[in-house]
CSV table of C-alpha atoms in Angstrom, one decimal:
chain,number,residue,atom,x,y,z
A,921,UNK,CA,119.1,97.8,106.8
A,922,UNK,CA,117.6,96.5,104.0
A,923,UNK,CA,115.4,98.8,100.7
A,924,UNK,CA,112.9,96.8,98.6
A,925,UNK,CA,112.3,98.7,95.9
A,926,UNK,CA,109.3,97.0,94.4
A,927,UNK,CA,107.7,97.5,90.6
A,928,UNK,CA,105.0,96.7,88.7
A,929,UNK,CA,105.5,95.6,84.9
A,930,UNK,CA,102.8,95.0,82.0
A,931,UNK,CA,104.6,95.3,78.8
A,932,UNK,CA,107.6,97.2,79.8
A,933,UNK,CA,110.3,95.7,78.2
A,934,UNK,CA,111.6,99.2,76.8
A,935,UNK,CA,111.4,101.1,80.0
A,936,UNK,CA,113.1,98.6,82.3
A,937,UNK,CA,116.7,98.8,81.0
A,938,UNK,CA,116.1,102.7,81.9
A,939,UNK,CA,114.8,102.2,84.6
A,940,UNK,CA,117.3,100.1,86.0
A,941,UNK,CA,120.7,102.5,85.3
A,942,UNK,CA,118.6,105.2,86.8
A,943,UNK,CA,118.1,103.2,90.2
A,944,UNK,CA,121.7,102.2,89.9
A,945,UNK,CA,122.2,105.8,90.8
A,946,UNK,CA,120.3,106.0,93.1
A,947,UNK,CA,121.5,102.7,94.7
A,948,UNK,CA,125.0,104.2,94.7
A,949,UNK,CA,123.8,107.3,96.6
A,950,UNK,CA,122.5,105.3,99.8
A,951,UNK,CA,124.6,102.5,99.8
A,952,UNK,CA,126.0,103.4,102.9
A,953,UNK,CA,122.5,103.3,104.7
A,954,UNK,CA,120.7,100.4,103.0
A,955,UNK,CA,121.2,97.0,101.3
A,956,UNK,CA,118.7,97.1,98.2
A,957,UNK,CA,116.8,94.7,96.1
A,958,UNK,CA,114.4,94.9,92.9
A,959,UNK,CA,110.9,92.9,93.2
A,960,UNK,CA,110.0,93.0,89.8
A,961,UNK,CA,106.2,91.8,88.9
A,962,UNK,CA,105.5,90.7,85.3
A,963,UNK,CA,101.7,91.5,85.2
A,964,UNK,CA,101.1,88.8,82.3
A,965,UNK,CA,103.3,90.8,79.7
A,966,UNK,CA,102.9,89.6,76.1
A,967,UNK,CA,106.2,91.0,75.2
A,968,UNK,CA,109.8,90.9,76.5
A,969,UNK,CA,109.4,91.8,79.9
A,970,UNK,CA,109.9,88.6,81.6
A,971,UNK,CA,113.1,87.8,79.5
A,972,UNK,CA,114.3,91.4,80.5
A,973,UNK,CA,113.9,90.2,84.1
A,974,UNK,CA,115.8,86.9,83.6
A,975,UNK,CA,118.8,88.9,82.2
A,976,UNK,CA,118.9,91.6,84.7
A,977,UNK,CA,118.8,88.1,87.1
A,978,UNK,CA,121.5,86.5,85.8
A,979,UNK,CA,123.8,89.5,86.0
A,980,UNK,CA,122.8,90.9,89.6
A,981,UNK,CA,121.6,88.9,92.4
A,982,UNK,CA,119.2,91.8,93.9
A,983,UNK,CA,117.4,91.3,91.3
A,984,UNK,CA,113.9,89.2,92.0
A,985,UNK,CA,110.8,89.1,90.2
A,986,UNK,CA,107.1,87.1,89.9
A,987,UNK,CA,105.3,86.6,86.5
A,988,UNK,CA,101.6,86.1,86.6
A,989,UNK,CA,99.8,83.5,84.5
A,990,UNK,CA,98.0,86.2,83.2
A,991,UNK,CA,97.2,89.7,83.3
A,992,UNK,CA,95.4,90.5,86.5
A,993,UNK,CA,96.3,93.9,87.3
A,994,UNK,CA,98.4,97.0,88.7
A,995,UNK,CA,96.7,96.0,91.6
A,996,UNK,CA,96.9,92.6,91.8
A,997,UNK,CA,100.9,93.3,90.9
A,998,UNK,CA,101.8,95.8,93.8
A,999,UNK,CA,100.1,93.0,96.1
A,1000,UNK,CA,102.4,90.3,94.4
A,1001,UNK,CA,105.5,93.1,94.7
A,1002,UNK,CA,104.8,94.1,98.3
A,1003,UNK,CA,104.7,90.1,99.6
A,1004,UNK,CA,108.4,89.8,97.1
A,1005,UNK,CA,110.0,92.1,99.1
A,1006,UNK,CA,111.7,91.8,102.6
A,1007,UNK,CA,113.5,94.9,103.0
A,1008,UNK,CA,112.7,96.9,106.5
A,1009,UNK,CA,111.7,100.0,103.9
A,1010,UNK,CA,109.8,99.0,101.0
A,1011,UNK,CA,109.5,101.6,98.0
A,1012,UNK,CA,106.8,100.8,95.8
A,1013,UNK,CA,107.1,103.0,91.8
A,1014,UNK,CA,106.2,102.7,88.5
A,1015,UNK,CA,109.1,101.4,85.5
A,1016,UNK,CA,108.2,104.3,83.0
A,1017,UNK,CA,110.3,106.9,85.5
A,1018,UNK,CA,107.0,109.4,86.0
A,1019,UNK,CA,107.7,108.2,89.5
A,1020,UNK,CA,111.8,109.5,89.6
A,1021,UNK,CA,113.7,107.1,91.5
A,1022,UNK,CA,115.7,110.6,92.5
A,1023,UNK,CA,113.0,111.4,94.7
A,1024,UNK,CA,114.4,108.4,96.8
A,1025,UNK,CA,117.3,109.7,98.9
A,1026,UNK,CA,115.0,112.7,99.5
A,1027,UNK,CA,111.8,110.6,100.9
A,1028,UNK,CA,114.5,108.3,103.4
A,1029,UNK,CA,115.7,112.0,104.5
A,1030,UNK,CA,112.4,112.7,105.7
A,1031,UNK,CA,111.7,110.2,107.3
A,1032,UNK,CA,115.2,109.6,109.2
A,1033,UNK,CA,114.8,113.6,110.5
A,1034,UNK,CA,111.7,112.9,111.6
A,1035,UNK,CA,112.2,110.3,114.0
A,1036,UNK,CA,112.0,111.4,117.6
A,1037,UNK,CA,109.4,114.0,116.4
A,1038,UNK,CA,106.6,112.9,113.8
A,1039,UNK,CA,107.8,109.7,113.2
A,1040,UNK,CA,106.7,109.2,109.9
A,1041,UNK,CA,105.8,105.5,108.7
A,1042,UNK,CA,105.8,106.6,104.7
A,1043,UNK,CA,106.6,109.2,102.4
A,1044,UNK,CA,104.4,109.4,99.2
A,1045,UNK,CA,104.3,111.5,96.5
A,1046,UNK,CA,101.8,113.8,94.4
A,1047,UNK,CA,101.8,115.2,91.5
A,1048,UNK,CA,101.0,119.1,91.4
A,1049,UNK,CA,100.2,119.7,87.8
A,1050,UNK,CA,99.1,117.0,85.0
A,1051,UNK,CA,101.4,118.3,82.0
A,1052,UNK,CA,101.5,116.5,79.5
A,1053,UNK,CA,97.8,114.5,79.8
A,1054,UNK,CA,94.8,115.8,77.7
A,1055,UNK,CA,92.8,118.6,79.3
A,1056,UNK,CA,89.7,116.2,79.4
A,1057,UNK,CA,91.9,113.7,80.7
A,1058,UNK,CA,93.0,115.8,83.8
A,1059,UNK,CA,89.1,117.2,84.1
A,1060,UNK,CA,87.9,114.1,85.1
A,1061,UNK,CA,90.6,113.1,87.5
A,1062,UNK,CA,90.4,116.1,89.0
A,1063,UNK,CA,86.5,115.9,89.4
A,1064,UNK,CA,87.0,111.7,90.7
A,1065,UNK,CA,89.2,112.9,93.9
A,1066,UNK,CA,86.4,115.2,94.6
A,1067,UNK,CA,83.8,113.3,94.4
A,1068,UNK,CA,85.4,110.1,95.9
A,1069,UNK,CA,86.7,112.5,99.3
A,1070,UNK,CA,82.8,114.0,99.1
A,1071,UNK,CA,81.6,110.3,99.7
A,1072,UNK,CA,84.3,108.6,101.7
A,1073,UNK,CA,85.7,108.9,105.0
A,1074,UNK,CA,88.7,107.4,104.1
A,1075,UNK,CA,90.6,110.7,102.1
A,1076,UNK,CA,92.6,110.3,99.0
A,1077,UNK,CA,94.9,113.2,97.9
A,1078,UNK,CA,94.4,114.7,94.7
A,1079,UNK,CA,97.0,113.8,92.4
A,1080,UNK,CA,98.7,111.0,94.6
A,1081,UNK,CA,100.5,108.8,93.2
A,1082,UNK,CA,101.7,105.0,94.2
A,1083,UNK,CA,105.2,106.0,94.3
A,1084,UNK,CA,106.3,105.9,98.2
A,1085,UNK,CA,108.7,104.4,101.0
A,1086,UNK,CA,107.2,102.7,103.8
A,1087,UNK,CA,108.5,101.1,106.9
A,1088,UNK,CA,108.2,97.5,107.2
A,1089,UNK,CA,105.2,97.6,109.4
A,1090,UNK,CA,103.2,99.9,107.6
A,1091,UNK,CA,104.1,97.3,104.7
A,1092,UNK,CA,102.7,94.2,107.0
A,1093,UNK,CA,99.5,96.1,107.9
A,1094,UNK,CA,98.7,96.6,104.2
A,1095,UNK,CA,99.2,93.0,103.1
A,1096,UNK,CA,97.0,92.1,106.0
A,1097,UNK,CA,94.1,93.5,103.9
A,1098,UNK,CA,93.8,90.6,101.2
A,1099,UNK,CA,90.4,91.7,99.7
A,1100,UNK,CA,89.8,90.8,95.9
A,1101,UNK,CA,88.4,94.2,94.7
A,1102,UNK,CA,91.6,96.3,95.1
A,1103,UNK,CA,92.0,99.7,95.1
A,1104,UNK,CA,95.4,100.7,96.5
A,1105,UNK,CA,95.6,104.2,96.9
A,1106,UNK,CA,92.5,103.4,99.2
A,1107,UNK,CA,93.8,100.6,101.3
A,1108,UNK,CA,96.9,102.9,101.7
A,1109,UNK,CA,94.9,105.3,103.6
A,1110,UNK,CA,92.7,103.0,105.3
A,1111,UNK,CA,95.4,101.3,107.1
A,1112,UNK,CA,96.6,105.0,108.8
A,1113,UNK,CA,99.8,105.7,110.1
A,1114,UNK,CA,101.5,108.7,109.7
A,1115,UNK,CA,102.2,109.7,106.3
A,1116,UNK,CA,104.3,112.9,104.8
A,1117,UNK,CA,103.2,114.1,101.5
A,1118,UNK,CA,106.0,115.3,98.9
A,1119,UNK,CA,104.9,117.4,95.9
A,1120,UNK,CA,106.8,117.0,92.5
A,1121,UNK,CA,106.2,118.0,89.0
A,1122,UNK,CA,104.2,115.8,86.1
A,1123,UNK,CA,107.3,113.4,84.3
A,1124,UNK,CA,106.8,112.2,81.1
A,1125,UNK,CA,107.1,108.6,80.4
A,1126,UNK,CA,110.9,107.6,79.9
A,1127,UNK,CA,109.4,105.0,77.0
A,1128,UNK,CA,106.7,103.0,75.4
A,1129,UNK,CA,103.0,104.2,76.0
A,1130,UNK,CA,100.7,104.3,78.9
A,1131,UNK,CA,98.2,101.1,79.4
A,1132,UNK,CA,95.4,103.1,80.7
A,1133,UNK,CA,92.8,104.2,78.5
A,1134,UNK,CA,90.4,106.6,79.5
A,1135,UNK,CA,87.9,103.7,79.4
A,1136,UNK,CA,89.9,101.8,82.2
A,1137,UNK,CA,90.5,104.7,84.2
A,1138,UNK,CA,86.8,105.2,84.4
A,1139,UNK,CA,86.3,102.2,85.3
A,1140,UNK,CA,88.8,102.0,88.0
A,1141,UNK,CA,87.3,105.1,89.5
A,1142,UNK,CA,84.5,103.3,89.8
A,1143,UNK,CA,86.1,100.8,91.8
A,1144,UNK,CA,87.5,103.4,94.5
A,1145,UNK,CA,84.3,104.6,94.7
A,1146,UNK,CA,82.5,101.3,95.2
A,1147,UNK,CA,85.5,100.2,97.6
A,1148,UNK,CA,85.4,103.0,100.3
A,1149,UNK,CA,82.2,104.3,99.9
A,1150,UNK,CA,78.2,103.4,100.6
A,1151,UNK,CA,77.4,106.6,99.8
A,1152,UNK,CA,75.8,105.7,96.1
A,1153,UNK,CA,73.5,103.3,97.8
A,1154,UNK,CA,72.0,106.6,99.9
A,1155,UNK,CA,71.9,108.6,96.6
A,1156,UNK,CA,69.4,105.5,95.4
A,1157,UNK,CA,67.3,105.6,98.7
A,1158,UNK,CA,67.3,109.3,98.1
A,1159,UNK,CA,65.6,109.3,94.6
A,1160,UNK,CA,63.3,106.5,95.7
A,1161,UNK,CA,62.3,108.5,98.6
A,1162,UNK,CA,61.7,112.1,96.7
A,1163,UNK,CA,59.9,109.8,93.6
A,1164,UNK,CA,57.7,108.6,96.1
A,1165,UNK,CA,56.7,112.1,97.2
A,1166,UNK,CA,56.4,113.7,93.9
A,1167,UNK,CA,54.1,110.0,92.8
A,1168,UNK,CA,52.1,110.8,95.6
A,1169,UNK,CA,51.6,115.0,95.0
A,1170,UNK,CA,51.0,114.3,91.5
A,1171,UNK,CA,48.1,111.6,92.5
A,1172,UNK,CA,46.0,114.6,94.3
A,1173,UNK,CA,46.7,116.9,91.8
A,1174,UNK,CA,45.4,114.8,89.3
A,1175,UNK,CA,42.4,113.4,92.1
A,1176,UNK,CA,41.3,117.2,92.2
A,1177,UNK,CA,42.1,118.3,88.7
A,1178,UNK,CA,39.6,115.3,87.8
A,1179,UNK,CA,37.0,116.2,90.2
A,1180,UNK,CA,36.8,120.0,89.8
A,1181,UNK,CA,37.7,119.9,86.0
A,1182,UNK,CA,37.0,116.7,84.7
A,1183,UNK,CA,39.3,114.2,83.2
A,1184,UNK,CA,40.0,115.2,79.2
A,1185,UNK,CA,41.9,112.8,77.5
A,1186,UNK,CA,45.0,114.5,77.4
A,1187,UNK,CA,48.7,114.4,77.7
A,1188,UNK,CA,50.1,111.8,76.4
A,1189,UNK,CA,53.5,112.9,75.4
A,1190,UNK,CA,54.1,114.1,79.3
A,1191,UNK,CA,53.3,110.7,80.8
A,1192,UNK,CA,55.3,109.0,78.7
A,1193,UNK,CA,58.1,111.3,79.2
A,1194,UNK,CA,57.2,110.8,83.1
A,1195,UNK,CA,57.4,107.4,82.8
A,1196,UNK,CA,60.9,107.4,81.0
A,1197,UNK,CA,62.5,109.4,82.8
A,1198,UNK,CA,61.1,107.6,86.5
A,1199,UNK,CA,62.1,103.9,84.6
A,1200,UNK,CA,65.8,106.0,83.9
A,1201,UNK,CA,66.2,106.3,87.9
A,1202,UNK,CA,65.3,103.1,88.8
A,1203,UNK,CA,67.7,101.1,86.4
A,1204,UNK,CA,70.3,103.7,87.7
A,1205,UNK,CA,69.1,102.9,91.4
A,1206,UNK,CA,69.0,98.9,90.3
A,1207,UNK,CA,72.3,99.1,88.6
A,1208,UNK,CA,74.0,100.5,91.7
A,1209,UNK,CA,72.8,98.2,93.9
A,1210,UNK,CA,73.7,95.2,91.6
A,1211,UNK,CA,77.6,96.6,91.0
A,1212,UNK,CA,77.7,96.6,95.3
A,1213,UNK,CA,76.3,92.9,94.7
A,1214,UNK,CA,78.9,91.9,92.1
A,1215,UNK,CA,81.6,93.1,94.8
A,1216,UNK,CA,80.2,90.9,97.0
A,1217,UNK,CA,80.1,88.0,95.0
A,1218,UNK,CA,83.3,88.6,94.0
A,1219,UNK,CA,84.7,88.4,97.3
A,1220,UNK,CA,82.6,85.0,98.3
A,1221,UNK,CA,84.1,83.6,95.4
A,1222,UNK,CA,87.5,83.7,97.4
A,1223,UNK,CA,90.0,83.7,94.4
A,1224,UNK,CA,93.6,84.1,94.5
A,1225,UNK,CA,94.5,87.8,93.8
A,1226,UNK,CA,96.6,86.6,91.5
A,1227,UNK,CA,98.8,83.4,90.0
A,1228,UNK,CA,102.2,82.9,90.0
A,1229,UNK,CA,103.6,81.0,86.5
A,1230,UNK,CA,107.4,81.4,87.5
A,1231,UNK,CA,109.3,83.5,90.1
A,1232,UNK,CA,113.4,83.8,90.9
């Protein structure tokens, strides 16, 4: 049998050697039970990345990687990594070792015992605590995997990570969904099959600094949310509906105010505070409905997920 072990790179070039003796170890631990190969992705790196691929080439064969034309993406990149590989088990992690390639012999234990019995397809991993990460940081991340599992059917577990081994079919399925607007730890769930969850503590980065801001995070929160949910567009239906009714209470009051009190000139700061605050909701409501439309659009378009400059 054959282990892909596939990872993602954008400017990496100080974590990789690292990362590479630690997998060696791992390697040498199951070397009896699988054959192994790297399926590096270079996600447009402006530094030495790509060269540090070349030379991990040239010394061991196993070694394969992609380099993009550009930056498009950890998403676009774990696509690019999971069509690389070829191994019957696929394990898809991170180059900064906060996904430990030790957890490795571990996840192909559980899933070996359980065949026969729960016949797991994947093992993935989630993080129980977020040492480390600024409290505001881990606030918000917290308060995305509620709100996304409030509005989605599809669940996502709080504090999962993309670090997992998955048989070759589970592997298929996912590549199957070639949508443009990815959002991974979505599409994992989406696709089904049975999955065993394995809880670890927060690692620290084994070198160089992380790539997401809070700024991109946000934003790609946004994009789950978007992907596997309609639920916004009912929250905009919502306030339309309830604005109507108020519009509509306040019209008698202010019919029968007029005719049993007469109409003073009067309030002026409270109807333009009124009409604030309604022209608020529906730029909210519009700008909703126009980031579902961009989606769309983006999809119609039909562009490559990504472009390949050179691969070995």
């Amino acid at each position: 049998m054959k282990m892909s072990l596939v990872v993602p790179c954008y400017n990496e070039e100080e974590a990789i050697p690292i990362f590479y003796r630690e997998a060696l170890k791992v390697i040498e631990q199951l070397k009896d039970e699988f054959e192994f190969e790297f399926c590096f992705v270079d996600d447009g790196s402006k530094d030495g990345t790509l060269q540090c691929f070349k030379d991990l080439r040239a010394k061991d064969e196993r070694v394969h990687y992609v380099s993009f034309s550009r930056n498009f993406g950890k998403e676009s990149a774990l696509y690019a990594g999971l069509q690389l590989s070829t191994g019957d088990y696929v394990a898809t992690l991170d180059v900064d070792l906060q996904d430990p390639p030790s957890l490795l012999p571990e996840m192909w234990k559980t899933i070996k015992e359980s065949e026969g019995k729960e016949d797991y397809d994947c093992v993935a991993t989630r993080r129980v605590n977020r040492a480390g990460e600024p409290p505001i940081r881990s606030f918000f991340a917290r308060m995305f995997y509620k709100i996304i599992n409030k509005m989605s059917s599809t669940e996502i577990v709080d504090g999962a990570r993309d670090f997992r081994l998955m048989k070759r079919k589970m592997v298929d399925a996912i590549l199957k969904d070639a949508e443009y607007n990815r959002f991974t730890k979505g599409i994992y769930s989406w696709v089904g099959f049975h999955t065993k969850w394995i809880a670890f503590e927060n690692v620290e980065r084994s070198a160089g600094e992380t790539k997401w801001s809070f700024w991109k995070l946000f934003l790609y929160s946004i994009e789950g949310i978007l992907a596997y949910s309609t639920a916004p567009l009912a929250v905009a239906s919502v306030f339309g509906i309830a604005f109507c009714g108020v519009s509509f209470i306040s019209m008698l009051v202010i019919v029968i105010r007029a005719l049993v009190f007469g109409d003073p000139v009067a309030g002026w700061p409270s109807l333009v505070t009124i009409i604030f605050f309604l022209g608020g909701i529906q730029l909210l409501c519009l700008g909703i409905m126009g980031l579902y439309l961009s989606k769309t659009y983006l999809e119609t378009k039909k562009r490559p997920i990504y472009i390949v400059r050179e691969s070995e």
